[in-house]
Coordinates of C-alpha atoms in Angstrom, one line a residue:
M220 CA 101.9 115.7 95.4
K221 CA 99.1 117.6 96.6
S222 CA 95.5 115.7 96.7
K223 CA 92.5 115.5 99.3
I224 CA 92.5 113.0 102.2
L225 CA 90.1 110.2 101.4
P226 CA 89.0 107.1 102.8
L227 CA 89.4 103.9 101.6
I228 CA 86.0 102.7 99.9
F229 CA 87.1 99.8 98.0
F230 CA 87.9 95.9 99.2
L231 CA 90.9 94.1 97.8
S232 CA 91.0 90.1 97.3
A233 CA 93.3 88.0 99.2
I234 CA 96.7 87.9 97.4
S235 CA 99.2 84.8 97.3
L236 CA 102.3 86.5 98.8
G237 CA 104.9 84.3 97.3
H238 CA 108.5 85.7 96.9
S239 CA 107.5 89.7 95.6
Q240 CA 108.4 92.5 97.7
T241 CA 104.2 92.8 99.0
G242 CA 105.3 95.4 101.9
P243 CA 104.0 99.2 101.3
S244 CA 105.8 100.7 98.1
G245 CA 107.0 97.4 97.6
I246 CA 109.6 97.2 100.5
G247 CA 109.6 94.2 102.0
T248 CA 106.9 91.6 102.4
T249 CA 103.3 91.2 104.6
D250 CA 104.4 87.4 105.1
G251 CA 106.8 88.0 108.2
T252 CA 109.7 87.2 106.7
S253 CA 111.2 89.7 106.1
I254 CA 112.9 93.2 107.1
L255 CA 109.1 94.7 108.0
K256 CA 108.3 94.2 111.3
L257 CA 105.6 96.5 111.8
W258 CA 102.7 98.0 109.9
F259 CA 100.0 99.9 111.4
D260 CA 97.5 101.2 108.8
G261 CA 95.2 104.5 109.6
E262 CA 93.0 103.3 106.5
D263 CA 92.6 99.3 107.7
I264 CA 92.9 99.8 111.4
A265 CA 91.2 95.7 111.4
G266 CA 94.2 94.8 109.4
D267 CA 91.4 93.0 106.9
G268 CA 90.0 95.5 104.5
S269 CA 86.7 96.4 106.6
L270 CA 85.9 100.1 107.2
T271 CA 86.0 101.5 110.2
A272 CA 83.1 104.1 111.5
S273 CA 84.4 107.7 111.7
G274 CA 84.4 108.6 115.3
A275 CA 84.2 105.0 116.7
D276 CA 87.0 104.2 119.7
V277 CA 89.6 102.6 118.6
S278 CA 90.4 99.6 121.2
S279 CA 92.8 98.0 119.4
W280 CA 95.5 98.2 116.0
L281 CA 95.8 95.3 114.0
D282 CA 99.8 94.8 112.6
K283 CA 99.5 94.0 108.7
S284 CA 103.3 93.1 108.5
G285 CA 102.8 89.6 108.7
N286 CA 104.1 89.8 112.5
A287 CA 100.8 89.9 114.2
T288 CA 102.1 92.1 116.5
T289 CA 98.5 93.6 117.7
V290 CA 98.5 97.0 119.8
N291 CA 95.7 97.1 122.4
A292 CA 94.2 100.1 124.6
N293 CA 95.7 99.8 127.9
I294 CA 92.4 101.5 129.6
S295 CA 89.2 102.4 127.6
N296 CA 88.5 105.3 125.0
I297 CA 91.8 106.3 124.5
A298 CA 91.6 107.0 120.7
T299 CA 88.9 107.5 117.9
F300 CA 89.2 106.6 114.1
S301 CA 89.1 109.7 112.7
S302 CA 89.5 108.6 108.8
P303 CA 92.0 107.7 107.8
G304 CA 94.0 107.6 111.3
V305 CA 93.4 107.0 115.1
T306 CA 93.4 110.3 117.2
F307 CA 94.7 110.1 120.7
N308 CA 93.3 112.1 123.6
N309 CA 96.4 112.2 125.8
T310 CA 95.1 109.6 128.5
G311 CA 96.6 106.0 126.9
Y312 CA 98.3 104.4 125.0
L313 CA 97.8 101.1 122.3
L314 CA 100.0 98.5 124.1
G315 CA 101.5 94.9 122.3
S316 CA 104.8 93.3 122.5
D317 CA 108.1 94.3 121.1
L318 CA 110.1 90.9 121.0
N319 CA 109.8 90.8 117.6
L320 CA 111.9 94.4 117.0
P321 CA 115.8 94.7 116.9
T322 CA 117.5 94.7 120.1
G323 CA 121.3 96.2 121.2
N324 CA 123.0 98.3 118.6
A325 CA 121.0 96.7 115.5
S326 CA 120.0 99.2 112.6
R327 CA 116.2 100.0 112.1
T328 CA 114.3 102.7 110.5
L329 CA 110.8 104.2 111.9
I330 CA 108.5 105.9 109.9
V331 CA 105.3 107.9 111.3
V332 CA 102.8 110.0 109.4
A333 CA 101.2 111.9 111.9
A334 CA 99.7 115.7 112.4
S335 CA 99.7 116.6 116.6
P336 CA 98.2 119.7 118.0
S337 CA 100.5 122.8 118.9
T338 CA 100.8 122.4 122.5
T339 CA 102.6 123.1 125.1
V340 CA 103.5 119.5 126.5
D341 CA 105.4 116.7 124.0
D342 CA 103.3 114.0 122.2
C343 CA 104.8 110.3 122.8
L344 CA 104.2 108.6 119.3
F345 CA 106.0 105.5 119.5
F346 CA 107.8 103.2 121.8
Y347 CA 109.4 100.5 122.9
G348 CA 112.2 98.8 125.3
A349 CA 113.0 99.7 128.6
T350 CA 113.3 102.6 130.6
N351 CA 116.9 102.5 131.5
W352 CA 119.7 104.8 129.8
S353 CA 119.9 104.1 126.1
E354 CA 117.7 100.8 126.2
S355 CA 114.7 101.8 123.7
F356 CA 114.1 103.3 120.9
G357 CA 110.9 106.0 119.9
L358 CA 110.1 109.3 118.5
I359 CA 108.4 112.2 119.8
K360 CA 107.3 115.4 119.2
Q361 CA 108.5 117.9 121.4
F362 CA 106.3 120.5 122.4
Q363 CA 108.2 123.4 120.5
E364 CA 107.3 121.0 117.5
Y365 CA 110.6 119.5 117.1
A366 CA 111.3 116.1 116.6
R367 CA 113.1 114.1 118.7
L368 CA 114.5 110.5 117.9
F369 CA 115.4 108.7 121.5
F370 CA 117.6 106.2 122.6
F371 CA 116.4 107.0 126.6
G372 CA 118.7 109.7 127.6
D373 CA 120.5 110.4 124.8
D374 CA 118.2 112.4 122.3
L375 CA 118.4 113.7 118.6
N376 CA 116.7 116.7 117.9
D377 CA 115.8 118.1 115.1
N378 CA 114.3 121.9 114.3
V379 CA 111.6 121.4 112.1
G380 CA 109.6 118.0 113.1
W381 CA 106.1 119.0 113.2
S382 CA 106.4 122.8 112.5
S383 CA 103.2 124.9 111.8
G384 CA 101.4 122.6 114.3
T385 CA 98.6 120.4 113.0
T386 CA 100.4 119.6 109.6
T387 CA 100.3 116.0 108.9
K388 CA 104.0 115.4 108.5
I389 CA 106.2 111.9 107.2
V390 CA 108.9 111.9 109.9
N391 CA 111.7 108.8 109.4
A392 CA 113.6 108.1 112.3
T393 CA 116.7 106.1 111.4
Y394 CA 119.5 104.5 113.3
S395 CA 122.5 102.8 111.1
S396 CA 124.3 100.4 113.4
G397 CA 128.0 100.9 114.3
S398 CA 130.6 101.9 117.2
P399 CA 128.2 104.0 118.4
G400 CA 126.4 104.1 115.0
T401 CA 124.7 106.9 113.4
R402 CA 121.0 108.7 113.7
Y403 CA 119.0 110.6 111.4
I404 CA 116.0 112.2 111.3
H405 CA 113.7 112.8 107.7
V406 CA 111.4 115.1 107.3
D407 CA 108.7 114.7 104.5
N408 CA 112.1 112.8 102.8
Q409 CA 114.4 115.5 103.5
Q410 CA 117.1 114.9 106.5
T411 CA 116.2 118.0 109.4
A412 CA 119.4 116.1 111.8
T413 CA 121.9 113.6 112.4
D414 CA 124.3 112.7 115.0
I415 CA 126.7 110.2 116.3
P416 CA 124.9 108.8 120.2
A417 CA 126.8 110.0 122.9
F418 CA 126.5 106.0 124.0
T419 CA 126.4 102.9 121.8
P420 CA 122.4 101.6 122.3
I421 CA 121.5 98.3 124.3
T422 CA 117.7 98.4 123.2
N423 CA 116.3 96.0 125.3
V424 CA 112.9 94.2 124.8
G425 CA 110.4 92.6 127.0
T426 CA 109.6 94.5 129.4
E427 CA 107.7 97.5 128.9
G428 CA 106.7 96.3 125.3
L429 CA 105.9 98.4 122.7
Q430 CA 103.7 101.5 122.9
I431 CA 102.1 103.7 120.7
G432 CA 100.5 107.0 121.1
G433 CA 102.1 106.9 124.9
W434 CA 105.2 106.4 127.0
N435 CA 103.7 104.7 129.9
S436 CA 107.0 104.8 132.3
Y437 CA 107.5 108.7 131.2
G438 CA 103.8 109.7 132.1
L439 CA 103.9 110.7 128.6
F440 CA 100.9 110.5 126.1
S441 CA 99.6 112.2 123.3
N442 CA 97.0 114.5 121.4
A443 CA 98.2 113.4 118.1
T444 CA 96.6 111.7 115.0
I445 CA 98.6 108.7 113.5
Y446 CA 98.2 107.6 110.1
E447 CA 100.5 105.0 109.5
I448 CA 103.3 103.3 111.0
L449 CA 106.2 101.4 109.3
F450 CA 109.1 100.1 111.2
Y451 CA 111.9 98.1 109.6
S452 CA 114.7 95.9 111.5
S453 CA 117.5 97.8 109.2
E454 CA 118.5 101.1 107.7
L455 CA 116.7 101.6 104.5
N456 CA 119.0 102.6 101.6
Q457 CA 118.2 105.9 99.9
A458 CA 116.1 104.2 97.3
Q459 CA 114.0 102.6 99.2
R460 CA 113.3 105.7 101.5
I461 CA 112.7 108.0 98.3
I462 CA 110.2 105.2 97.5
V463 CA 108.3 104.9 100.5
N464 CA 108.0 108.3 101.3
N465 CA 106.6 108.9 97.7
Y466 CA 104.2 106.2 98.5
L467 CA 103.4 107.7 101.9
A468 CA 102.6 111.2 100.1
A469 CA 100.4 109.8 97.5
K470 CA 98.0 107.9 100.2
Y471 CA 98.0 110.9 102.0
G472 CA 97.8 113.9 100.0
L473 CA 101.1 115.4 100.9
S474 CA 104.0 117.1 99.5
L475 CA 107.4 115.5 100.0
A476 CA 110.4 117.9 100.6
A477 CA 112.8 116.2 98.2
D478 CA 112.1 113.2 95.8
D479 CA 108.7 114.2 95.3
I480 CA 108.6 112.0 92.0
Y481 CA 105.1 110.5 92.2
N482 CA 102.6 112.9 91.0
E483 CA 100.0 111.0 89.6
D484 CA 97.9 111.2 92.6
D485 CA 97.1 114.4 91.8
A486 CA 95.0 112.6 89.1
G487 CA 93.3 110.6 91.1
Y488 CA 95.9 107.4 91.1
R489 CA 96.7 107.5 94.8
F490 CA 95.7 103.9 95.4
E491 CA 98.4 100.5 96.0
V492 CA 101.3 103.0 95.2
A493 CA 104.4 100.9 94.5
G494 CA 108.1 102.0 93.0
I495 CA 111.6 100.3 91.4
G496 CA 114.5 102.8 91.3
K497 CA 118.2 103.6 91.9
A498 CA 119.3 106.6 93.7
S499 CA 121.9 109.3 93.0
D500 CA 124.3 107.4 95.4
G501 CA 123.8 103.9 93.6
S502 CA 121.8 102.4 96.2
N503 CA 118.6 100.4 94.4
H504 CA 115.2 98.7 94.7
P505 CA 115.1 96.6 91.4
V506 CA 111.6 94.6 92.1
A507 CA 108.5 95.6 93.8
Q508 CA 104.7 94.7 94.0
G509 CA 103.5 96.3 96.8
T510 CA 99.9 95.6 98.1
G511 CA 98.3 95.5 94.6
M512 CA 98.4 93.1 91.8
V513 CA 101.2 94.6 90.0
E514 CA 104.8 93.4 90.1
I515 CA 107.3 95.7 88.2
S516 CA 110.7 94.0 87.8
N517 CA 114.1 93.7 85.6
A518 CA 114.4 97.2 84.4
S519 CA 117.1 97.0 81.6
G520 CA 118.3 100.8 81.8
L521 CA 118.0 101.5 85.3
D522 CA 120.4 104.3 85.7
L523 CA 121.4 106.5 88.8
D524 CA 118.5 108.9 89.7
E525 CA 116.0 107.2 87.8
F526 CA 112.7 105.6 89.4
L527 CA 109.5 104.2 88.1
F528 CA 106.3 104.6 90.1
W529 CA 102.6 103.1 89.6
G530 CA 99.5 103.6 91.3
H531 CA 95.5 103.1 90.1
N532 CA 92.5 104.8 90.6
A533 CA 90.6 102.4 93.0
D534 CA 88.0 101.2 90.5
T535 CA 86.8 97.6 90.4
A536 CA 89.9 94.9 89.0
K537 CA 87.6 92.8 86.9
A538 CA 87.3 93.0 82.9
I539 CA 83.8 94.8 83.1
N540 CA 84.9 97.5 80.7
I541 CA 83.0 96.2 77.3
T542 CA 83.5 99.5 75.3
D543 CA 86.7 101.4 75.5
V544 CA 88.4 98.8 74.2
P545 CA 90.8 98.3 70.9
S546 CA 89.7 95.6 68.2
G547 CA 90.2 91.9 69.3
V548 CA 89.5 92.8 73.2
E549 CA 86.1 92.0 74.4
S550 CA 86.6 93.6 77.8
R551 CA 89.2 95.0 80.2
F552 CA 89.2 95.6 84.0
A553 CA 87.6 99.1 84.9
R554 CA 91.0 99.4 86.7
V555 CA 93.5 101.9 85.1
W556 CA 97.3 102.4 86.3
R557 CA 98.8 105.2 86.0
V558 CA 103.3 105.7 86.0
S559 CA 105.4 108.3 87.0
E560 CA 108.8 107.4 85.2
S561 CA 111.0 110.2 86.2
N562 CA 114.1 111.3 88.3
S563 CA 114.2 113.0 91.2
S564 CA 113.8 116.6 89.7
G565 CA 110.8 115.3 87.8
V566 CA 112.5 115.2 84.7
S567 CA 111.0 112.0 82.5
V568 CA 113.8 109.2 82.1
D569 CA 113.4 105.8 80.6
V570 CA 114.5 102.6 82.4
G571 CA 114.5 100.5 79.7
T572 CA 112.4 97.7 79.2
I573 CA 110.6 95.6 82.1
D574 CA 108.7 92.6 83.3
M575 CA 105.1 93.1 84.8
T576 CA 103.9 90.4 86.3
W577 CA 99.9 90.7 87.8
N578 CA 98.6 88.2 90.6
L579 CA 95.7 87.1 89.4
T580 CA 94.2 85.1 92.5
G581 CA 90.5 85.0 92.7
L582 CA 89.8 85.7 89.0
G583 CA 88.9 82.4 87.7
S584 CA 90.3 80.5 84.9
V585 CA 92.4 82.1 82.5
N586 CA 93.6 81.5 79.0
L587 CA 97.5 82.7 78.1
S588 CA 96.3 83.1 74.7
D589 CA 93.2 85.9 76.3
L590 CA 95.4 87.9 78.2
C591 CA 96.1 91.0 77.2
L592 CA 98.4 94.3 78.2
L593 CA 96.5 97.7 77.2
V594 CA 98.6 100.9 77.3
D595 CA 97.4 104.3 76.5
S596 CA 100.8 105.0 74.7
D597 CA 99.2 108.6 73.0
N598 CA 98.0 109.2 76.7
D599 CA 94.8 110.4 75.8
G600 CA 92.9 108.4 78.4
V601 CA 91.5 106.2 75.8
F602 CA 92.3 102.4 75.3
S603 CA 90.2 101.4 72.3
D604 CA 92.7 103.3 69.6
E605 CA 95.7 101.0 71.3
T606 CA 97.0 98.0 70.1
P607 CA 97.0 94.9 72.7
I608 CA 99.7 93.4 73.9
F609 CA 99.6 89.3 74.2
G610 CA 102.1 86.8 74.9
A611 CA 101.7 86.6 78.9
T612 CA 103.3 83.4 80.6
T613 CA 102.7 81.5 84.0
S614 CA 104.6 78.9 85.9
D615 CA 101.7 78.7 88.7
F616 CA 98.5 79.5 86.9
T617 CA 98.3 82.5 89.4
N618 CA 101.0 85.0 88.5
Y619 CA 100.8 86.0 84.9
T620 CA 104.3 87.7 83.4
F621 CA 104.4 90.0 80.1
S622 CA 108.3 89.9 79.7
N623 CA 110.0 92.9 78.0
I624 CA 107.5 96.0 77.9
S625 CA 108.7 98.8 76.3
A626 CA 105.8 100.4 75.6
I627 CA 105.2 102.2 79.0
G628 CA 106.4 105.7 79.7
D629 CA 106.4 108.5 82.3
N630 CA 102.5 109.3 82.8
M631 CA 101.0 106.7 80.5
R632 CA 98.2 104.2 81.8
F633 CA 97.8 100.6 81.4
T634 CA 95.2 97.9 82.2
L635 CA 94.8 94.5 81.6
G636 CA 92.2 93.0 79.3
T637 CA 90.5 89.6 77.5
A638 CA 90.2 88.9 74.7
D639 CA 87.8 85.8 75.0
T640 CA 85.3 86.6 78.4
N641 CA 83.6 83.0 77.9
Q642 CA 87.5 81.4 78.5
T643 CA 88.5 84.4 80.7
P644 CA 85.8 87.1 82.3
L645 CA 88.3 87.6 85.3
P646 CA 85.4 87.8 87.4
I647 CA 83.3 87.3 90.1
E648 CA 81.3 90.6 90.0
L649 CA 78.6 91.9 92.3
L650 CA 76.2 94.0 91.3
S651 CA 74.4 94.7 94.7
F652 CA 74.3 93.6 98.5
N653 CA 71.6 95.4 100.6
A654 CA 70.2 94.8 103.9
E655 CA 66.8 95.5 105.1
V656 CA 65.0 95.5 108.8
N657 CA 61.9 93.3 109.1
A658 CA 60.3 94.4 112.1
E659 CA 58.8 90.9 113.1
N660 CA 61.6 88.7 111.7
G661 CA 65.0 90.2 111.8
V662 CA 67.9 92.0 109.4
E663 CA 67.5 90.7 105.6
L664 CA 70.1 90.8 103.6
Y665 CA 70.5 90.7 99.9
W666 CA 72.8 90.3 97.0
I667 CA 73.2 89.9 93.2
T668 CA 76.2 88.6 90.9
A669 CA 76.3 89.2 87.4
S670 CA 78.9 86.6 86.8
E671 CA 80.2 83.5 88.8
V672 CA 83.6 81.5 88.6
N673 CA 84.9 79.0 90.6
N674 CA 82.4 80.1 93.3
D675 CA 81.8 77.7 96.1
Y676 CA 80.1 79.6 99.0
F677 CA 79.8 83.0 100.7
L678 CA 80.3 83.8 104.6
V679 CA 77.8 86.2 105.4
E680 CA 79.6 87.9 108.3
S681 CA 78.3 90.8 110.8
S682 CA 79.6 92.9 113.2
Y683 CA 79.0 95.6 115.8
D684 CA 82.1 97.5 115.7
A685 CA 83.3 97.2 112.1
L686 CA 86.4 95.9 113.8
N687 CA 85.8 92.4 115.2
W688 CA 83.6 90.2 112.8
E689 CA 81.6 86.5 113.5
T690 CA 80.1 84.5 110.9
I691 CA 76.7 83.8 111.0
G692 CA 75.9 81.9 108.2
I693 CA 76.8 80.4 104.9
V694 CA 75.1 80.5 101.2
D695 CA 76.0 78.1 98.9
G696 CA 77.5 79.8 95.2
A697 CA 76.7 79.0 92.0
G698 CA 80.3 77.6 90.9
N699 CA 80.2 78.8 87.5
S700 CA 77.5 81.1 85.7
N701 CA 77.6 84.0 83.5
T702 CA 73.7 85.4 84.4
E703 CA 73.0 87.4 87.2
T704 CA 72.1 85.1 90.5
S705 CA 70.2 86.4 93.6
Y706 CA 71.0 85.5 96.9
S707 CA 69.4 86.2 100.2
F708 CA 69.8 85.2 103.7
L709 CA 68.2 86.4 107.3
D710 CA 70.1 87.5 111.0
S711 CA 67.1 86.5 113.0
R712 CA 68.4 87.7 116.0
L713 CA 66.8 90.7 117.2
H714 CA 69.2 94.2 117.5
Q715 CA 69.0 96.9 119.0
Q716 CA 71.9 98.6 118.1
T717 CA 73.9 99.5 114.9
I718 CA 75.0 96.4 113.0
Y719 CA 77.7 96.2 110.1
Y720 CA 77.3 93.1 107.3
R721 CA 79.9 92.0 104.8
L722 CA 80.0 88.8 102.4
K723 CA 83.4 86.5 102.8
Q724 CA 83.0 84.8 98.8
H725 CA 84.9 81.3 99.1
D726 CA 86.0 79.8 95.9
F727 CA 86.7 76.0 95.5
D728 CA 90.3 76.5 95.9
S729 CA 90.0 78.2 99.2
K730 CA 90.8 81.6 97.8
H731 CA 88.4 84.1 99.1
S732 CA 87.6 88.3 98.8
Y733 CA 85.4 90.5 100.7
S734 CA 82.3 92.9 99.6
N735 CA 81.8 96.5 100.4
V736 CA 80.2 96.3 104.2
V737 CA 76.3 97.6 104.4
T738 CA 75.2 99.3 107.6
V739 CA 71.7 98.8 109.2
L740 CA 70.6 100.8 112.2
N741 CA 68.1 98.6 114.3
N742 CA 65.4 99.8 116.1
Q743 CA 63.7 96.6 116.9
K744 CA 63.0 96.6 120.7
R745 CA 63.2 94.2 123.5
Q746 CA 63.0 94.1 127.5
V747 CA 66.2 95.2 128.8
T748 CA 66.7 95.4 132.9
C749 CA 69.7 95.5 134.9
Y750 CA 68.4 95.6 138.9
P751 CA 69.5 96.8 141.5
N752 CA 72.0 99.3 140.6
P753 CA 73.8 100.1 143.0
T754 CA 74.7 96.6 144.5
S755 CA 76.3 95.4 147.4
D756 CA 76.3 91.5 146.0
K757 CA 74.5 90.7 143.2
I758 CA 73.2 92.2 140.1
N759 CA 70.2 90.5 137.7
L760 CA 70.6 91.3 133.9
M761 CA 67.2 90.3 131.8
L762 CA 68.1 90.1 128.3
D763 CA 66.8 87.9 125.5
Q764 CA 69.4 85.4 123.9
V765 CA 72.8 85.7 126.0
K766 CA 74.7 83.2 127.9
N767 CA 77.3 83.6 130.7
S768 CA 80.0 83.1 128.3
D769 CA 79.0 86.5 126.3
I770 CA 79.5 88.6 129.5
Q771 CA 82.8 90.5 130.4
I772 CA 82.8 92.7 133.3
F773 CA 85.9 95.6 133.2
N774 CA 86.8 98.3 135.7
L775 CA 87.5 102.0 135.6
L776 CA 91.2 100.8 134.2
G777 CA 89.9 98.6 131.4
E778 CA 91.2 95.6 133.6
N779 CA 88.9 92.6 132.6
V780 CA 87.9 91.5 136.1
T781 CA 85.3 89.0 135.0
Q782 CA 87.0 86.2 136.6
Q783 CA 86.6 87.4 140.2
A784 CA 83.1 87.4 139.5
I785 CA 80.2 84.8 139.9
I786 CA 78.0 84.2 136.8
D787 CA 75.0 82.0 136.9
D788 CA 72.5 81.9 133.5
E789 CA 70.1 79.2 134.8
K790 CA 67.1 81.2 134.7
A791 CA 65.2 82.1 131.3
N792 CA 67.2 85.2 129.8
T793 CA 68.0 86.2 133.2
I794 CA 71.6 86.3 134.2
V795 CA 72.7 86.6 137.6
I796 CA 76.4 88.3 138.7
D797 CA 77.9 88.0 142.0
L798 CA 79.8 91.1 142.8
S799 CA 80.8 90.5 145.9
A800 CA 84.4 89.6 145.4
L801 CA 85.0 92.9 143.7
E802 CA 86.2 96.3 145.8
S803 CA 83.8 99.1 145.6
G804 CA 83.4 101.3 143.0
M805 CA 82.2 101.3 138.7
Y806 CA 82.4 98.5 136.6
L807 CA 81.3 97.9 132.9
I808 CA 79.2 94.8 132.4
K809 CA 79.2 94.2 128.7
S810 CA 77.2 91.1 126.6
K811 CA 77.4 90.8 123.2
N812 CA 74.5 93.4 122.2
E813 CA 74.5 95.6 125.4
Q814 CA 76.9 97.1 127.6
F815 CA 75.9 98.7 131.7
T816 CA 77.9 100.6 133.8
V817 CA 76.9 99.1 137.7
G818 CA 78.3 100.6 141.0
K819 CA 79.4 98.5 143.4
L820 CA 78.8 99.0 147.2

């Protein structure tokens, strides 16, 4: 299972989570109600599908589990984004709350995908709890390149871990509760160490918090690049562990040492991989959706050591392909999925008939008689010579199910089509979205849609870091349209730095989706003055279009000390900041568009 690591270059419509297994690979849900307690995704640092610029400072990492456990840098400049992961520089860590994580002797599973340089020091990747005997839980890459699962003072080491230096590894650290219970380390899905702890864990939360990339009390930080972190409040069963490790291996172009089942990522079908299956020990995972729109369930013949995985090629999930379709079908999704239906040895199996449910939130009106499932049964990469499968049902007009499907087999492709694009068009299709600098007026944005269904309006959003977005305008949509429609918007603000734009399209039923992100390097000039610098008391900032509520002041520890200063913006385009109450030293003063380093005497 090897393919080049690529950045995530597409954007997904928000989907209704419902009861389905919408967590990574279909293990847990992303609404905060399941065993999935943390999900830090290296392809989605902001947690909203937006792109992060390579080399950008990572000051926060948003949790996608639905529990809102965002972690923030304890000091400035502790990590940068190196698509698709976060590279730490051994100076600090990302800190968040651990109140949602298991305490005492409770079971748990931590999965970390990371690469760590071969150094003479340890790298702490994950820590939470308290620095008292057996009151914490975490994972360290030891300087010998081993992996260490620890309850502080009571450790389990393997002799593999991150051996071979900077190689990216998938490390599972599991604790199964008991008296005192059992610990396991799996590297690339192969068990490398296990033991019974010397002491029963008494993990205590609410004191030192969750720390990613460091362990403050122990003075231990990290040089690692962390790609993904998953944390579950239970021991994953064997089937679930196999499924989630295959998902991670496909996503990051890695090979598993055991149970390397999904192989369609080699052909580019590496996106939103999910799976169902039954392991050789009898444990199973019978229903999954993952973060995509396809849920598979009710396999009629799922036997021991049989799995069904699916992933797609990242093409657009809109019915815009009108050429490669069979008779009776007008168009199909450009996006295509592919299946691995096999056992842990890679031998093809048959899990029986399955139910396949499609979540079509945001794709407009749907006539049940128009929807069809297309399966490339002869595996030639062509759908036009196939027989479409009709007969979808729905209970909520959002999720559409094809039942008792027997046509799908190992290595086959499938997709969704429509027999009538007027009744069931499956749009909105955004043809283009562009931005141009106008030296006198600002930045002009242009976009064109090919067709629209139920389109209420567009929110125009901007950002200076591609992480934190603000709405700067609203443009009404065309509602329903089968012709090209052009739109424009003027951002009349002046900018001196790179600025990012995206569109957030809203339907009349409040469902929404995001466009691609466009980037503008704006060289518009304006008068910017900061004096006197250094100062013993007051400093003057002369800026355009700024107010005191935009100003923030940080010391060199990254602590926000704004409340200790007096800020006055009564003069036009001038802000006077009294720093008298601050200690001598260097300070970073930030506005929305600028930042200055100021010396306080």
